[in-house]
PDB file of C-alpha atoms in Angstrom:
ATOM      1  CA  UNK A  35     -11.004   3.885  13.795  1.00  0.00           C
ATOM      2  CA  UNK A  36      -9.103   1.349  15.956  1.00  0.00           C
ATOM      3  CA  UNK A  37      -5.770   2.512  17.349  1.00  0.00           C
ATOM      4  CA  UNK A  38      -2.890   2.247  14.879  1.00  0.00           C
ATOM      5  CA  UNK A  39       0.840   2.429  15.463  1.00  0.00           C
ATOM      6  CA  UNK A  40       2.334   5.943  15.758  1.00  0.00           C
ATOM      7  CA  UNK A  41       4.784   4.840  13.032  1.00  0.00           C
ATOM      8  CA  UNK A  42       1.861   4.803  10.579  1.00  0.00           C
ATOM      9  CA  UNK A  43       0.132   7.996  11.638  1.00  0.00           C
ATOM     10  CA  UNK A  44       3.426   9.904  11.909  1.00  0.00           C
ATOM     11  CA  UNK A  45       4.533   8.788   8.442  1.00  0.00           C
ATOM     12  CA  UNK A  46       1.341   9.897   6.711  1.00  0.00           C
ATOM     13  CA  UNK A  47       1.266  13.150   8.668  1.00  0.00           C
ATOM     14  CA  UNK A  48       4.683  14.047   7.241  1.00  0.00           C
ATOM     15  CA  UNK A  49       3.446  13.267   3.714  1.00  0.00           C
ATOM     16  CA  UNK A  50       0.498  15.673   3.662  1.00  0.00           C
ATOM     17  CA  UNK A  51       0.895  18.179   6.498  1.00  0.00           C
ATOM     18  CA  UNK A  52       4.269  19.846   6.028  1.00  0.00           C
ATOM     19  CA  UNK A  53       3.742  22.245   3.118  1.00  0.00           C
ATOM     20  CA  UNK A  54       2.440  25.813   3.022  1.00  0.00           C
ATOM     21  CA  UNK A  55      -1.297  25.848   3.634  1.00  0.00           C
ATOM     22  CA  UNK A  56      -3.253  27.022   0.583  1.00  0.00           C
ATOM     23  CA  UNK A  57      -6.793  26.025   1.529  1.00  0.00           C
ATOM     24  CA  UNK A  58      -8.493  24.380   4.488  1.00  0.00           C
ATOM     25  CA  UNK A  59     -12.067  23.570   5.425  1.00  0.00           C
ATOM     26  CA  UNK A  60     -13.895  20.670   7.035  1.00  0.00           C
ATOM     27  CA  UNK A  61     -13.683  18.542   3.883  1.00  0.00           C
ATOM     28  CA  UNK A  62     -10.392  19.517   2.228  1.00  0.00           C
ATOM     29  CA  UNK A  63      -6.865  20.626   3.102  1.00  0.00           C
ATOM     30  CA  UNK A  64      -4.482  21.725   0.319  1.00  0.00           C
ATOM     31  CA  UNK A  65      -0.799  22.502   0.838  1.00  0.00           C
ATOM     32  CA  UNK A  66       2.037  23.519  -1.477  1.00  0.00           C
ATOM     33  CA  UNK A  67       5.322  21.658  -0.961  1.00  0.00           C
ATOM     34  CA  UNK A  68       8.422  22.398  -3.026  1.00  0.00           C
ATOM     35  CA  UNK A  69      10.156  19.261  -1.674  1.00  0.00           C
ATOM     36  CA  UNK A  70       7.868  16.873  -3.564  1.00  0.00           C
ATOM     37  CA  UNK A  71       9.359  14.898  -6.439  1.00  0.00           C
ATOM     38  CA  UNK A  72       8.041  14.974 -10.002  1.00  0.00           C
ATOM     39  CA  UNK A  73       6.545  11.491  -9.596  1.00  0.00           C
ATOM     40  CA  UNK A  74       4.876  12.437  -6.312  1.00  0.00           C
ATOM     41  CA  UNK A  75       4.009  15.929  -7.474  1.00  0.00           C
ATOM     42  CA  UNK A  76       0.480  15.509  -6.164  1.00  0.00           C
ATOM     43  CA  UNK A  77      -0.451  13.442  -3.110  1.00  0.00           C
ATOM     44  CA  UNK A  78      -4.067  12.900  -2.088  1.00  0.00           C
ATOM     45  CA  UNK A  79      -4.695  11.118   1.206  1.00  0.00           C
ATOM     46  CA  UNK A  80      -8.172  10.575   2.626  1.00  0.00           C
ATOM     47  CA  UNK A  81      -8.103   8.921   6.054  1.00  0.00           C
ATOM     48  CA  UNK A  82     -11.270   7.057   7.009  1.00  0.00           C
ATOM     49  CA  UNK A  83     -13.730   9.564   8.457  1.00  0.00           C
ATOM     50  CA  UNK A  84     -11.481  12.545   7.712  1.00  0.00           C
ATOM     51  CA  UNK A  85     -11.072  15.246   5.054  1.00  0.00           C
ATOM     52  CA  UNK A  86      -9.091  14.897   1.848  1.00  0.00           C
ATOM     53  CA  UNK A  87      -5.478  15.966   2.504  1.00  0.00           C
ATOM     54  CA  UNK A  88      -3.631  17.191  -0.593  1.00  0.00           C
ATOM     55  CA  UNK A  89      -0.060  18.306  -1.176  1.00  0.00           C
ATOM     56  CA  UNK A  90       1.203  19.575  -4.548  1.00  0.00           C
ATOM     57  CA  UNK A  91       4.409  20.805  -6.101  1.00  0.00           C
ATOM     58  CA  UNK A  92       4.200  24.580  -6.720  1.00  0.00           C
ATOM     59  CA  UNK A  93       4.564  24.015 -10.479  1.00  0.00           C
ATOM     60  CA  UNK A  94       1.619  21.615 -10.573  1.00  0.00           C
ATOM     61  CA  UNK A  95      -0.496  23.899  -8.404  1.00  0.00           C
ATOM     62  CA  UNK A  96       0.220  26.754 -10.796  1.00  0.00           C
ATOM     63  CA  UNK A  97      -0.401  24.546 -13.839  1.00  0.00           C
ATOM     64  CA  UNK A  98      -3.829  23.645 -12.435  1.00  0.00           C
ATOM     65  CA  UNK A  99      -4.690  27.254 -11.599  1.00  0.00           C
ATOM     66  CA  UNK A 100      -4.833  26.613  -7.867  1.00  0.00           C
ATOM     67  CA  UNK A 101      -2.765  29.626  -6.797  1.00  0.00           C
ATOM     68  CA  UNK A 102      -5.375  32.228  -7.685  1.00  0.00           C
ATOM     69  CA  UNK A 103      -6.981  32.084  -4.251  1.00  0.00           C
ATOM     70  CA  UNK A 104     -10.387  31.006  -5.515  1.00  0.00           C
ATOM     71  CA  UNK A 105     -12.707  28.877  -3.324  1.00  0.00           C
ATOM     72  CA  UNK A 106     -11.892  25.191  -3.587  1.00  0.00           C
ATOM     73  CA  UNK A 107     -13.664  21.880  -3.151  1.00  0.00           C
ATOM     74  CA  UNK A 108     -12.301  18.395  -3.746  1.00  0.00           C
ATOM     75  CA  UNK A 109     -14.419  18.030  -6.884  1.00  0.00           C
ATOM     76  CA  UNK A 110     -13.203  21.360  -8.252  1.00  0.00           C
ATOM     77  CA  UNK A 111      -9.584  20.542  -7.420  1.00  0.00           C
ATOM     78  CA  UNK A 112      -9.832  17.226  -9.258  1.00  0.00           C
ATOM     79  CA  UNK A 113     -11.491  18.923 -12.210  1.00  0.00           C
ATOM     80  CA  UNK A 114      -8.681  21.503 -12.435  1.00  0.00           C
ATOM     81  CA  UNK A 115      -5.998  18.836 -12.207  1.00  0.00           C
ATOM     82  CA  UNK A 116      -7.644  16.855 -15.003  1.00  0.00           C
ATOM     83  CA  UNK A 117      -8.010  19.969 -17.187  1.00  0.00           C
ATOM     84  CA  UNK A 118      -4.306  20.638 -16.697  1.00  0.00           C
ATOM     85  CA  UNK A 119      -3.454  17.107 -17.872  1.00  0.00           C
ATOM     86  CA  UNK A 120      -2.399  15.972 -14.389  1.00  0.00           C
ATOM     87  CA  UNK A 121      -3.743  12.417 -14.083  1.00  0.00           C
ATOM     88  CA  UNK A 122      -3.883  10.622 -10.735  1.00  0.00           C
ATOM     89  CA  UNK A 123      -3.584   6.875 -10.368  1.00  0.00           C
ATOM     90  CA  UNK A 124      -6.570   4.915  -9.131  1.00  0.00           C
ATOM     91  CA  UNK A 125      -6.873   5.228  -5.370  1.00  0.00           C
ATOM     92  CA  UNK A 126      -5.043   2.630  -3.296  1.00  0.00           C
ATOM     93  CA  UNK A 127      -6.659   1.363  -0.125  1.00  0.00           C
ATOM     94  CA  UNK A 128      -4.138   1.452   2.741  1.00  0.00           C
ATOM     95  CA  UNK A 129      -4.457  -1.286   5.350  1.00  0.00           C
ATOM     96  CA  UNK A 130      -2.627  -1.779   8.659  1.00  0.00           C
ATOM     97  CA  UNK A 131      -2.998  -3.810  11.831  1.00  0.00           C
ATOM     98  CA  UNK A 132      -4.647  -2.135  14.779  1.00  0.00           C
ATOM     99  CA  UNK A 133      -2.912  -2.642  18.104  1.00  0.00           C
ATOM    100  CA  UNK A 134      -5.478  -5.264  19.144  1.00  0.00           C
ATOM    101  CA  UNK A 135      -5.123  -7.105  15.812  1.00  0.00           C
ATOM    102  CA  UNK A 136      -1.327  -6.989  16.091  1.00  0.00           C
ATOM    103  CA  UNK A 137      -1.471  -8.628  19.501  1.00  0.00           C
ATOM    104  CA  UNK A 138      -3.819 -11.318  18.159  1.00  0.00           C
ATOM    105  CA  UNK A 139      -1.514 -11.911  15.183  1.00  0.00           C
ATOM    106  CA  UNK A 140       1.538 -12.345  17.393  1.00  0.00           C
ATOM    107  CA  UNK A 141      -0.298 -14.834  19.620  1.00  0.00           C
ATOM    108  CA  UNK A 142      -1.157 -17.084  16.653  1.00  0.00           C
ATOM    109  CA  UNK A 143       1.073 -20.021  15.790  1.00  0.00           C
ATOM    110  CA  UNK A 144       2.728 -20.076  12.344  1.00  0.00           C
ATOM    111  CA  UNK A 145       0.846 -22.017   9.666  1.00  0.00           C
ATOM    112  CA  UNK A 146       2.367 -25.422   8.850  1.00  0.00           C
ATOM    113  CA  UNK A 147       1.870 -24.826   5.116  1.00  0.00           C
ATOM    114  CA  UNK A 148       3.986 -21.680   5.137  1.00  0.00           C
ATOM    115  CA  UNK A 149       7.696 -20.957   5.431  1.00  0.00           C
ATOM    116  CA  UNK A 150      10.175 -18.256   4.574  1.00  0.00           C
ATOM    117  CA  UNK A 151      11.702 -18.493   1.099  1.00  0.00           C
ATOM    118  CA  UNK A 152      15.277 -17.845   0.068  1.00  0.00           C
ATOM    119  CA  UNK A 153      17.777 -18.404  -2.769  1.00  0.00           C
ATOM    120  CA  UNK A 154      17.455 -22.167  -2.311  1.00  0.00           C
ATOM    121  CA  UNK A 155      13.850 -21.854  -3.537  1.00  0.00           C
ATOM    122  CA  UNK A 156      14.773 -20.264  -6.866  1.00  0.00           C
ATOM    123  CA  UNK A 157      13.575 -23.222  -8.968  1.00  0.00           C
ATOM    124  CA  UNK A 158      10.256 -23.550  -7.116  1.00  0.00           C
ATOM    125  CA  UNK A 159       9.744 -19.801  -7.364  1.00  0.00           C
ATOM    126  CA  UNK A 160      10.521 -19.807 -11.094  1.00  0.00           C
ATOM    127  CA  UNK A 161       7.896 -22.517 -11.647  1.00  0.00           C
ATOM    128  CA  UNK A 162       5.445 -20.504  -9.540  1.00  0.00           C
ATOM    129  CA  UNK A 163       6.039 -17.392 -11.662  1.00  0.00           C
ATOM    130  CA  UNK A 164       5.694 -19.395 -14.877  1.00  0.00           C
ATOM    131  CA  UNK A 165       2.287 -20.702 -13.758  1.00  0.00           C
ATOM    132  CA  UNK A 166       0.885 -17.213 -13.066  1.00  0.00           C
ATOM    133  CA  UNK A 167      -0.527 -14.778 -15.614  1.00  0.00           C
ATOM    134  CA  UNK A 168       1.437 -11.695 -16.626  1.00  0.00           C
ATOM    135  CA  UNK A 169      -1.359  -9.499 -15.271  1.00  0.00           C
ATOM    136  CA  UNK A 170      -1.333 -11.211 -11.874  1.00  0.00           C
ATOM    137  CA  UNK A 171       2.444 -10.933 -11.670  1.00  0.00           C
ATOM    138  CA  UNK A 172       2.302  -7.233 -12.496  1.00  0.00           C
ATOM    139  CA  UNK A 173      -0.480  -6.537  -9.986  1.00  0.00           C
ATOM    140  CA  UNK A 174       1.090  -8.477  -7.114  1.00  0.00           C
ATOM    141  CA  UNK A 175       4.802  -7.701  -7.677  1.00  0.00           C
ATOM    142  CA  UNK A 176       6.029 -10.648  -5.619  1.00  0.00           C
ATOM    143  CA  UNK A 177       9.764 -11.219  -6.071  1.00  0.00           C
ATOM    144  CA  UNK A 178      12.241 -13.631  -4.502  1.00  0.00           C
ATOM    145  CA  UNK A 179      14.854 -10.881  -3.976  1.00  0.00           C
ATOM    146  CA  UNK A 180      12.573  -8.627  -1.927  1.00  0.00           C
ATOM    147  CA  UNK A 181      13.258  -7.804   1.730  1.00  0.00           C
ATOM    148  CA  UNK A 182      11.256 -10.837   2.910  1.00  0.00           C
ATOM    149  CA  UNK A 183       9.445 -13.614   1.029  1.00  0.00           C
ATOM    150  CA  UNK A 184       7.099 -16.310   2.373  1.00  0.00           C
ATOM    151  CA  UNK A 185       5.281 -19.073   0.550  1.00  0.00           C
ATOM    152  CA  UNK A 186       2.690 -21.815   0.995  1.00  0.00           C
ATOM    153  CA  UNK A 187       3.300 -25.276  -0.433  1.00  0.00           C
ATOM    154  CA  UNK A 188       0.886 -28.029  -1.444  1.00  0.00           C
ATOM    155  CA  UNK A 189       2.496 -31.432  -2.082  1.00  0.00           C
ATOM    156  CA  UNK A 190       5.830 -29.734  -2.674  1.00  0.00           C
ATOM    157  CA  UNK A 191       4.472 -27.116  -5.090  1.00  0.00           C
ATOM    158  CA  UNK A 192       4.680 -23.424  -4.264  1.00  0.00           C
ATOM    159  CA  UNK A 193       1.089 -22.233  -4.720  1.00  0.00           C
ATOM    160  CA  UNK A 194       1.035 -18.871  -2.955  1.00  0.00           C
ATOM    161  CA  UNK A 195       3.746 -16.342  -2.165  1.00  0.00           C
ATOM    162  CA  UNK A 196       3.985 -12.944  -0.529  1.00  0.00           C
ATOM    163  CA  UNK A 197       6.929 -10.588  -0.485  1.00  0.00           C
ATOM    164  CA  UNK A 198       7.719  -7.339   1.286  1.00  0.00           C
ATOM    165  CA  UNK A 199      10.003  -4.421   0.546  1.00  0.00           C
ATOM    166  CA  UNK A 200      10.930  -1.455   2.710  1.00  0.00           C
ATOM    167  CA  UNK A 201       8.649   1.519   2.158  1.00  0.00           C
ATOM    168  CA  UNK A 202      10.239   4.948   1.884  1.00  0.00           C
ATOM    169  CA  UNK A 203      12.754   4.473   4.733  1.00  0.00           C
ATOM    170  CA  UNK A 204       9.868   4.602   7.207  1.00  0.00           C
ATOM    171  CA  UNK A 205      10.139   1.290   9.143  1.00  0.00           C
ATOM    172  CA  UNK A 206       7.152   0.180   7.080  1.00  0.00           C
ATOM    173  CA  UNK A 207       7.113  -2.827   4.743  1.00  0.00           C
ATOM    174  CA  UNK A 208       4.782  -2.925   1.754  1.00  0.00           C
ATOM    175  CA  UNK A 209       3.256  -6.299   0.924  1.00  0.00           C
ATOM    176  CA  UNK A 210       2.366  -8.077  -2.303  1.00  0.00           C
ATOM    177  CA  UNK A 211       0.710 -11.492  -2.485  1.00  0.00           C
ATOM    178  CA  UNK A 212      -0.145 -13.883  -5.303  1.00  0.00           C
ATOM    179  CA  UNK A 213      -1.987 -17.208  -5.298  1.00  0.00           C
ATOM    180  CA  UNK A 214      -2.139 -19.480  -8.347  1.00  0.00           C
ATOM    181  CA  UNK A 215      -5.663 -19.664  -9.793  1.00  0.00           C
ATOM    182  CA  UNK A 216      -6.254 -23.337  -8.985  1.00  0.00           C
ATOM    183  CA  UNK A 217      -5.439 -22.804  -5.299  1.00  0.00           C
ATOM    184  CA  UNK A 218      -7.480 -19.688  -4.542  1.00  0.00           C
ATOM    185  CA  UNK A 219     -10.196 -19.722  -1.920  1.00  0.00           C
ATOM    186  CA  UNK A 220      -8.324 -22.246   0.269  1.00  0.00           C
ATOM    187  CA  UNK A 221      -6.859 -19.869   2.846  1.00  0.00           C
ATOM    188  CA  UNK A 222      -3.310 -19.882   1.495  1.00  0.00           C
ATOM    189  CA  UNK A 223      -3.049 -16.105   1.001  1.00  0.00           C
ATOM    190  CA  UNK A 224      -4.382 -15.371   4.481  1.00  0.00           C
ATOM    191  CA  UNK A 225      -1.867 -17.758   6.043  1.00  0.00           C
ATOM    192  CA  UNK A 226       1.087 -16.437   4.021  1.00  0.00           C
ATOM    193  CA  UNK A 227       0.285 -12.771   4.654  1.00  0.00           C
ATOM    194  CA  UNK A 228      -0.176 -13.309   8.384  1.00  0.00           C
ATOM    195  CA  UNK A 229       3.119 -15.199   8.641  1.00  0.00           C
ATOM    196  CA  UNK A 230       5.107 -12.615   6.690  1.00  0.00           C
ATOM    197  CA  UNK A 231       3.551  -9.841   8.784  1.00  0.00           C
ATOM    198  CA  UNK A 232       4.673 -11.606  11.966  1.00  0.00           C
ATOM    199  CA  UNK A 233       8.163 -11.647  10.477  1.00  0.00           C
ATOM    200  CA  UNK A 234       7.994  -7.893   9.787  1.00  0.00           C
ATOM    201  CA  UNK A 235       6.992  -7.174  13.372  1.00  0.00           C
ATOM    202  CA  UNK A 236       9.838  -9.376  14.641  1.00  0.00           C
ATOM    203  CA  UNK A 237      12.250  -7.191  12.635  1.00  0.00           C
ATOM    204  CA  UNK A 238      10.799  -3.947  14.029  1.00  0.00           C
ATOM    205  CA  UNK A 239       8.672  -2.963  11.005  1.00  0.00           C
ATOM    206  CA  UNK A 240       4.993  -2.121  10.528  1.00  0.00           C
ATOM    207  CA  UNK A 241       3.358  -4.187   7.748  1.00  0.00           C
ATOM    208  CA  UNK A 242       1.439  -2.299   5.076  1.00  0.00           C
ATOM    209  CA  UNK A 243      -1.045  -3.806   2.624  1.00  0.00           C
ATOM    210  CA  UNK A 244      -2.290  -1.874  -0.403  1.00  0.00           C
ATOM    211  CA  UNK A 245      -4.831  -2.668  -3.078  1.00  0.00           C
ATOM    212  CA  UNK A 246      -6.942  -0.842  -5.632  1.00  0.00           C
ATOM    213  CA  UNK A 247     -10.393   0.106  -4.390  1.00  0.00           C
ATOM    214  CA  UNK A 248     -12.120  -2.080  -7.007  1.00  0.00           C
ATOM    215  CA  UNK A 249     -10.008  -5.211  -6.353  1.00  0.00           C
ATOM    216  CA  UNK A 250     -12.694  -7.004  -4.379  1.00  0.00           C
ATOM    217  CA  UNK A 251     -10.639 -10.155  -3.781  1.00  0.00           C
ATOM    218  CA  UNK A 252      -7.786  -8.143  -2.261  1.00  0.00           C
ATOM    219  CA  UNK A 253     -10.189  -6.131  -0.115  1.00  0.00           C
ATOM    220  CA  UNK A 254     -11.692  -9.386   1.157  1.00  0.00           C
ATOM    221  CA  UNK A 255      -8.207 -10.752   1.875  1.00  0.00           C
ATOM    222  CA  UNK A 256      -7.286  -7.662   3.903  1.00  0.00           C
ATOM    223  CA  UNK A 257     -10.344  -8.188   6.080  1.00  0.00           C
ATOM    224  CA  UNK A 258      -9.638 -11.913   6.445  1.00  0.00           C
ATOM    225  CA  UNK A 259      -6.065 -11.185   7.535  1.00  0.00           C
ATOM    226  CA  UNK A 260      -7.388  -8.822  10.233  1.00  0.00           C
ATOM    227  CA  UNK A 261      -6.220  -5.534   8.761  1.00  0.00           C
ATOM    228  CA  UNK A 262      -7.889  -2.157   9.282  1.00  0.00           C
ATOM    229  CA  UNK A 263      -8.534   0.321   6.461  1.00  0.00           C
ATOM    230  CA  UNK A 264      -6.625   3.531   7.217  1.00  0.00           C
ATOM    231  CA  UNK A 265      -7.679   5.449   4.122  1.00  0.00           C
ATOM    232  CA  UNK A 266      -7.029   5.941   0.423  1.00  0.00           C
ATOM    233  CA  UNK A 267      -3.928   7.324  -1.275  1.00  0.00           C
ATOM    234  CA  UNK A 268      -3.339   8.703  -4.760  1.00  0.00           C
ATOM    235  CA  UNK A 269      -0.323  10.085  -6.603  1.00  0.00           C
ATOM    236  CA  UNK A 270       0.354  11.217 -10.148  1.00  0.00           C
ATOM    237  CA  UNK A 271       0.016   8.436 -12.705  1.00  0.00           C
ATOM    238  CA  UNK A 272       3.465   7.663 -14.214  1.00  0.00           C
ATOM    239  CA  UNK A 273       3.842   8.764 -17.841  1.00  0.00           C
ATOM    240  CA  UNK A 274       4.276   5.197 -19.113  1.00  0.00           C
ATOM    241  CA  UNK A 275       0.895   4.211 -17.590  1.00  0.00           C
ATOM    242  CA  UNK A 276      -1.176   7.061 -18.990  1.00  0.00           C
TER     243      UNK A 276
END
């Protein structure tokens, strides 16, 4: 894997490598961590080329029968979680810029179609939201009041927007992006994401891009932007989504 910022690797290390070790082999590491919250009661991280790294709340480990000291595999662990009614969300792909890609990004000039958005763009943003489907809005979660917002315009119309919010107090910004149907495939999303990521770097943050593993358009966008796949991440599915 290309070299990534220590901010990224250090953050994910603290998420899955601080609890009491329950099981470890070449393919799976399982730890028990009483500091996890109910929502993040199970964390599964699989870095590219590495083993599955799992941390669980003690109560969830006990509920799934994982404290008995029996041999474990990832498949068996998932089976026990499911039998205990502990449902994980679909795996998110985690993307970041490698050091070489970051340098290339910062050398690029801003795109003329793109600019930062603010309160003065409320009407244009409202029209943009109204033109998008409810499903697209829910998937992208692009909001004008987020930490940073950038948009691409065509003949005065906002056709693509990306927003970022601070991720877990970690000097990381998570990114959402949405392009109106009629303007997809024209490079707007790539331009907007690259510009907002330059902004994040200028403010001392590492940009993060997430998407579901089966969202092929988002996976293609991540590659077009120049991002590197770090791994996949899963947590417990919220009750209202089950």
